[in-house]
Amino acid sequence: MVMKDYIVRATAAHGQIRAFAVTSRDTVEKARAAHNTSPVVTVALGRLLSAASMMGIMMKGDDDLLTIKIESNGPVEGLTVTADSKGRVKGYAFNPNVIIPNNSKGQLDVASALGLGVMSVIKDIGLKEPYVGQTILVTSEIADDITYYFATSEQVPSSVGLGVLMNKDNTVEQAGGFIIQLMPDASEDIIDKLEKRIGEIKSVTEMLENGMTPENILEHILGDMDLDVLETIPTEFYCNCSKDRVEKAIISIGKKDIQEMIDDGKEIEVNCHFCNTKYTFSVEELKDILEKAR
Ligand SMILES: [Zn+2]
């Protein structure tokens, strides 16, 4: 039976540690199917979607929105994902079809597919200006890059693990990850204990291969540090696009361009970047849109 995707939010060491873990197979498979991504791109996008789902629920407001954008010099060129505070994520790769040789360990080579670049984390939490944190990619494997972001932009010492396993038919077998963070009041003892523990734990890939749930993952890492599971939140790949929203986007490009489309005499097709849904507009519909643009 396939488990539905969810995030677990927990604390440990009486609030000195906060922790998140996610199982995200369906989310990543939906992204793969929507964008027809190659295996290495599925893994890259899947890791970022899994991280974003956990970072999304760290935000408090109903309308808060997190965007993580990677821009890099490898063949994929970049990724964009967004997450809300309710566990909904969506995203895409700039080049979804990249195929490159595996790395020296025989694994899909996410680092080479992305290459060197910059990661921007944009949090729109209802303030006048969104918060933007920008860091360089340190390994381009994504988990390390998110860890580095937390350390340098948010000054929160963190441990991040992310993994996506592929089936032989290139669908997603398993996906998930964790984020463990030290709170400002963490004692030296707890910091030392957690550091030692993080050095000993299995890789996320191994945990997923062993069928570990988010609860199992947190238990494995924090089981002897008074782990307290607070909440379970469903997560999914979800896009809020609609024909109405696309119509508003067409209106915004202006009368002149809409008139040109009408003069071409053909229906137009607009794809949503995030979920690849196609919207078509007939010439008649374009004429109605032109009226609204006046
Ligand atoms: Zn969409």
Short mmCIF file of C-alpha atoms in Angstrom, two decimals, residues 145-294:
data_model
loop_
_atom_site.label_atom_id
_atom_site.label_comp_id
_atom_site.label_asym_id
_atom_site.label_seq_id
_atom_site.Cartn_x
_atom_site.Cartn_y
_atom_site.Cartn_z
CA ASP A 145 23.05 23.76 0.25
CA ILE A 146 19.92 24.11 2.42
CA THR A 147 22.06 23.48 5.54
CA TYR A 148 24.43 26.22 4.42
CA TYR A 149 21.51 28.57 3.77
CA PHE A 150 20.16 28.05 7.30
CA ALA A 151 23.61 28.61 8.83
CA THR A 152 24.52 31.76 6.91
CA SER A 153 21.18 33.47 6.18
CA GLU A 154 19.12 32.50 9.21
CA GLN A 155 21.95 31.76 11.69
CA VAL A 156 20.25 28.48 12.64
CA PRO A 157 22.60 25.47 12.94
CA SER A 158 20.81 22.68 11.08
CA SER A 159 21.22 19.19 9.75
CA VAL A 160 19.34 18.44 6.53
CA GLY A 161 18.95 15.06 4.84
CA LEU A 162 17.04 14.54 1.59
CA GLY A 163 16.60 11.51 -0.64
CA VAL A 164 14.75 10.32 -3.75
CA LEU A 165 14.89 6.69 -4.90
CA MET A 166 13.92 5.78 -8.46
CA ASN A 167 12.28 2.63 -9.81
CA LYS A 168 13.79 0.87 -12.83
CA ASP A 169 10.96 2.28 -14.99
CA ASN A 170 12.05 5.81 -13.95
CA THR A 171 9.04 6.45 -11.71
CA VAL A 172 9.64 7.49 -8.09
CA GLU A 173 9.96 4.63 -5.62
CA GLN A 174 10.46 6.64 -2.45
CA ALA A 175 11.21 10.21 -1.39
CA GLY A 176 11.65 12.03 1.86
CA GLY A 177 13.97 13.79 4.25
CA PHE A 178 14.47 15.58 7.53
CA ILE A 179 15.50 18.96 8.94
CA ILE A 180 16.89 19.06 12.50
CA GLN A 181 17.63 22.48 14.03
CA LEU A 182 19.27 23.71 17.21
CA MET A 183 17.36 26.44 18.99
CA PRO A 184 19.25 29.46 20.42
CA ASP A 185 18.92 28.15 24.00
CA ALA A 186 20.50 24.76 23.22
CA SER A 187 23.09 23.73 25.83
CA GLU A 188 26.64 22.65 24.97
CA ASP A 189 25.75 19.12 26.05
CA ILE A 190 22.86 18.90 23.63
CA ILE A 191 24.89 20.47 20.80
CA ASP A 192 27.67 17.89 21.32
CA LYS A 193 25.23 14.99 21.62
CA LEU A 194 23.34 15.94 18.45
CA GLU A 195 26.55 16.50 16.47
CA LYS A 196 27.82 13.07 17.48
CA ARG A 197 24.47 11.49 16.65
CA ILE A 198 24.28 13.13 13.19
CA GLY A 199 27.72 11.67 12.45
CA GLU A 200 26.48 8.15 13.18
CA ILE A 201 23.07 8.02 11.50
CA LYS A 202 22.19 6.15 8.32
CA SER A 203 21.91 8.10 5.07
CA VAL A 204 18.43 9.18 4.05
CA THR A 205 18.66 6.87 1.04
CA GLU A 206 19.30 3.94 3.40
CA MET A 207 16.44 5.02 5.66
CA LEU A 208 14.07 5.18 2.69
CA GLU A 209 15.30 1.81 1.35
CA ASN A 210 14.50 0.37 4.78
CA GLY A 211 10.96 1.74 4.50
CA MET A 212 11.34 4.13 7.42
CA THR A 213 8.44 6.53 8.01
CA PRO A 214 9.01 10.17 9.05
CA GLU A 215 8.34 9.08 12.65
CA ASN A 216 10.93 6.27 12.30
CA ILE A 217 13.48 8.74 10.90
CA LEU A 218 13.07 11.16 13.82
CA GLU A 219 13.08 8.26 16.28
CA HIS A 220 16.34 7.01 14.71
CA ILE A 221 18.01 10.42 15.12
CA LEU A 222 16.42 11.81 18.29
CA GLY A 223 14.95 8.76 20.03
CA ASP A 224 17.18 9.12 23.08
CA MET A 225 16.75 12.90 23.30
CA ASP A 226 13.16 13.12 24.57
CA LEU A 227 11.59 13.24 21.12
CA ASP A 228 8.11 14.77 21.22
CA VAL A 229 6.03 14.50 18.03
CA LEU A 230 3.74 17.54 17.94
CA GLU A 231 1.86 17.37 14.67
CA THR A 232 1.33 15.48 11.40
CA ILE A 233 0.56 17.62 8.33
CA PRO A 234 -0.44 16.24 4.92
CA THR A 235 1.70 17.44 2.03
CA GLU A 236 1.09 17.32 -1.72
CA PHE A 237 2.11 18.64 -5.12
CA TYR A 238 -0.58 21.24 -5.71
CA CYS A 239 -0.84 24.05 -8.24
CA ASN A 240 -3.42 26.82 -7.89
CA CYS A 241 -3.42 27.79 -11.56
CA SER A 242 -6.71 28.10 -13.44
CA LYS A 243 -7.93 29.36 -16.79
CA ASP A 244 -9.08 32.50 -14.98
CA ARG A 245 -5.60 33.21 -13.61
CA VAL A 246 -4.00 32.60 -17.01
CA GLU A 247 -6.56 34.97 -18.55
CA LYS A 248 -5.51 37.67 -16.05
CA ALA A 249 -1.90 37.08 -17.08
CA ILE A 250 -2.82 37.54 -20.76
CA ILE A 251 -4.72 40.75 -19.94
CA SER A 252 -1.60 42.08 -18.24
CA ILE A 253 0.53 41.78 -21.41
CA GLY A 254 -1.46 44.59 -23.01
CA LYS A 255 -3.86 45.35 -25.86
CA LYS A 256 -1.28 45.52 -28.62
CA ASP A 257 0.03 41.98 -28.08
CA ILE A 258 -3.46 40.54 -27.64
CA GLN A 259 -4.52 42.19 -30.91
CA GLU A 260 -1.53 40.56 -32.64
CA MET A 261 -2.64 37.14 -31.38
CA ILE A 262 -6.16 37.78 -32.70
CA ASP A 263 -4.74 38.91 -36.07
CA ASP A 264 -2.81 35.61 -36.29
CA GLY A 265 -6.22 33.94 -36.39
CA LYS A 266 -5.19 30.86 -34.42
CA GLU A 267 -6.02 29.64 -30.95
CA ILE A 268 -3.17 30.10 -28.48
CA GLU A 269 -1.81 27.65 -25.94
CA VAL A 270 -0.38 28.72 -22.57
CA ASN A 271 1.38 26.28 -20.26
CA CYS A 272 1.58 26.78 -16.49
CA HIS A 273 5.30 26.75 -15.56
CA PHE A 274 4.68 25.03 -12.26
CA CYS A 275 2.43 22.11 -13.24
CA ASN A 276 2.62 22.15 -17.06
CA THR A 277 -1.19 22.26 -17.44
CA LYS A 278 -2.10 23.52 -20.91
CA TYR A 279 -4.71 26.25 -21.33
CA THR A 280 -6.00 27.07 -24.80
CA PHE A 281 -7.76 30.25 -25.82
CA SER A 282 -9.75 30.49 -29.06
CA VAL A 283 -9.73 33.63 -31.19
CA GLU A 284 -13.23 34.40 -29.85
CA GLU A 285 -11.97 34.12 -26.28
CA LEU A 286 -9.01 36.36 -27.14
CA LYS A 287 -11.46 38.97 -28.46
CA ASP A 288 -13.34 38.88 -25.13
CA ILE A 289 -10.01 39.25 -23.30
CA LEU A 290 -9.13 42.24 -25.49
CA GLU A 291 -12.41 43.89 -24.38
CA LYS A 292 -11.39 43.43 -20.73
CA ALA A 293 -7.94 44.84 -21.42
CA ARG A 294 -9.33 48.13 -22.71
#
